[in-house]
Amino acid sequence: MPELPEVQNFAQSIHSNYVGKKFKNIVFHRDNLRYPFEKEKLERIFASGNEFLNCYREGKQIILETSSGAVKVSLGMTGAFKAANQSDVEKHQHVTLNFKNGESLAFVDPRRFGFWKICESNEQKETSCDPLLEKDLLKLFLSETVKNKNISVKDMLMDQKLIGGIGNIYALEALFLAGILPTTRCVDLSILKWKSLAKEIPIILNLAINLGGSSISTYRSFKGDKGSFQNLHKVYGRENEKCLKSGCQGYIKRIAQSGRSSWFCPVCQF
Ligand SMILES: [Zn+2]
């Protein structure tokens, strides 16, 4: 499932390649993804002559803003954007945005858990914390609602209502860098550890954004490559391998936690 770095990678690529261009039309290659397409409204937003004004990430979703409105796109489990060609439609390509200059942008989603939803002008903005901002993270972590929670720090990090866009991979990698066991209860963490965690999360996410994300299963970046952050995973998927922290003699362990795998070093994470 795409996490923040993968979503950010698509938003940046779309922004730099298409913003400022004029649409020709939107073409649907089926009637629904997770939900049915609101075709008439989408056709108005991407109508001929409308300008592509902005593309950015909000939480784990991508906002496409045109001169006639805005759409929120969720990548679901396997959604991806890619540059396309107006004459060919590939397998699992469900939506195509065509531009006046002959270019096209395709939305591909083999498992079809993604969605395209119209942004209503009176809609509330996402209220979850943006994990690229250390200051905001620290404020959240030290708030009464989080600091006193009796759930594990990893489950808290992955709660999308609190923080937008951290999933299993980046939660575990950040906890490793901050020297925190994923099973530690929020209420038991010291202020020093919270500070360290707030510092490491934006560092790891920015590194992953620059490397095009992690390719686990079907993810491909906008350029169609697999991203290369997975080569830098220090704990994720490394069961029984040696800990990569310099001087540490530990071996990475895997446990099941809240229905998913957690990897950590039992020596330097506590
Ligand atoms: Zn270690």
Tab-separated table of C-alpha atoms and ligand atoms in Angstrom, residues 176 243 245 248 250 265 267-268, ligand 1:
chain	number	residue	atom	x	y	z
A	176	PHE	CA	14.585	1.910	14.710
A	243	CYS	CA	21.567	-4.915	13.066
A	245	LYS	CA	23.550	0.341	13.766
A	248	CYS	CA	25.422	-3.002	17.785
A	250	GLY	CA	21.975	-7.468	17.760
A	265	CYS	CA	16.557	-4.825	16.979
A	267	VAL	CA	19.450	-4.733	21.561
A	268	CYS	CA	19.365	-1.079	20.509
B	1	ZN	ZN	20.775	-2.893	17.098
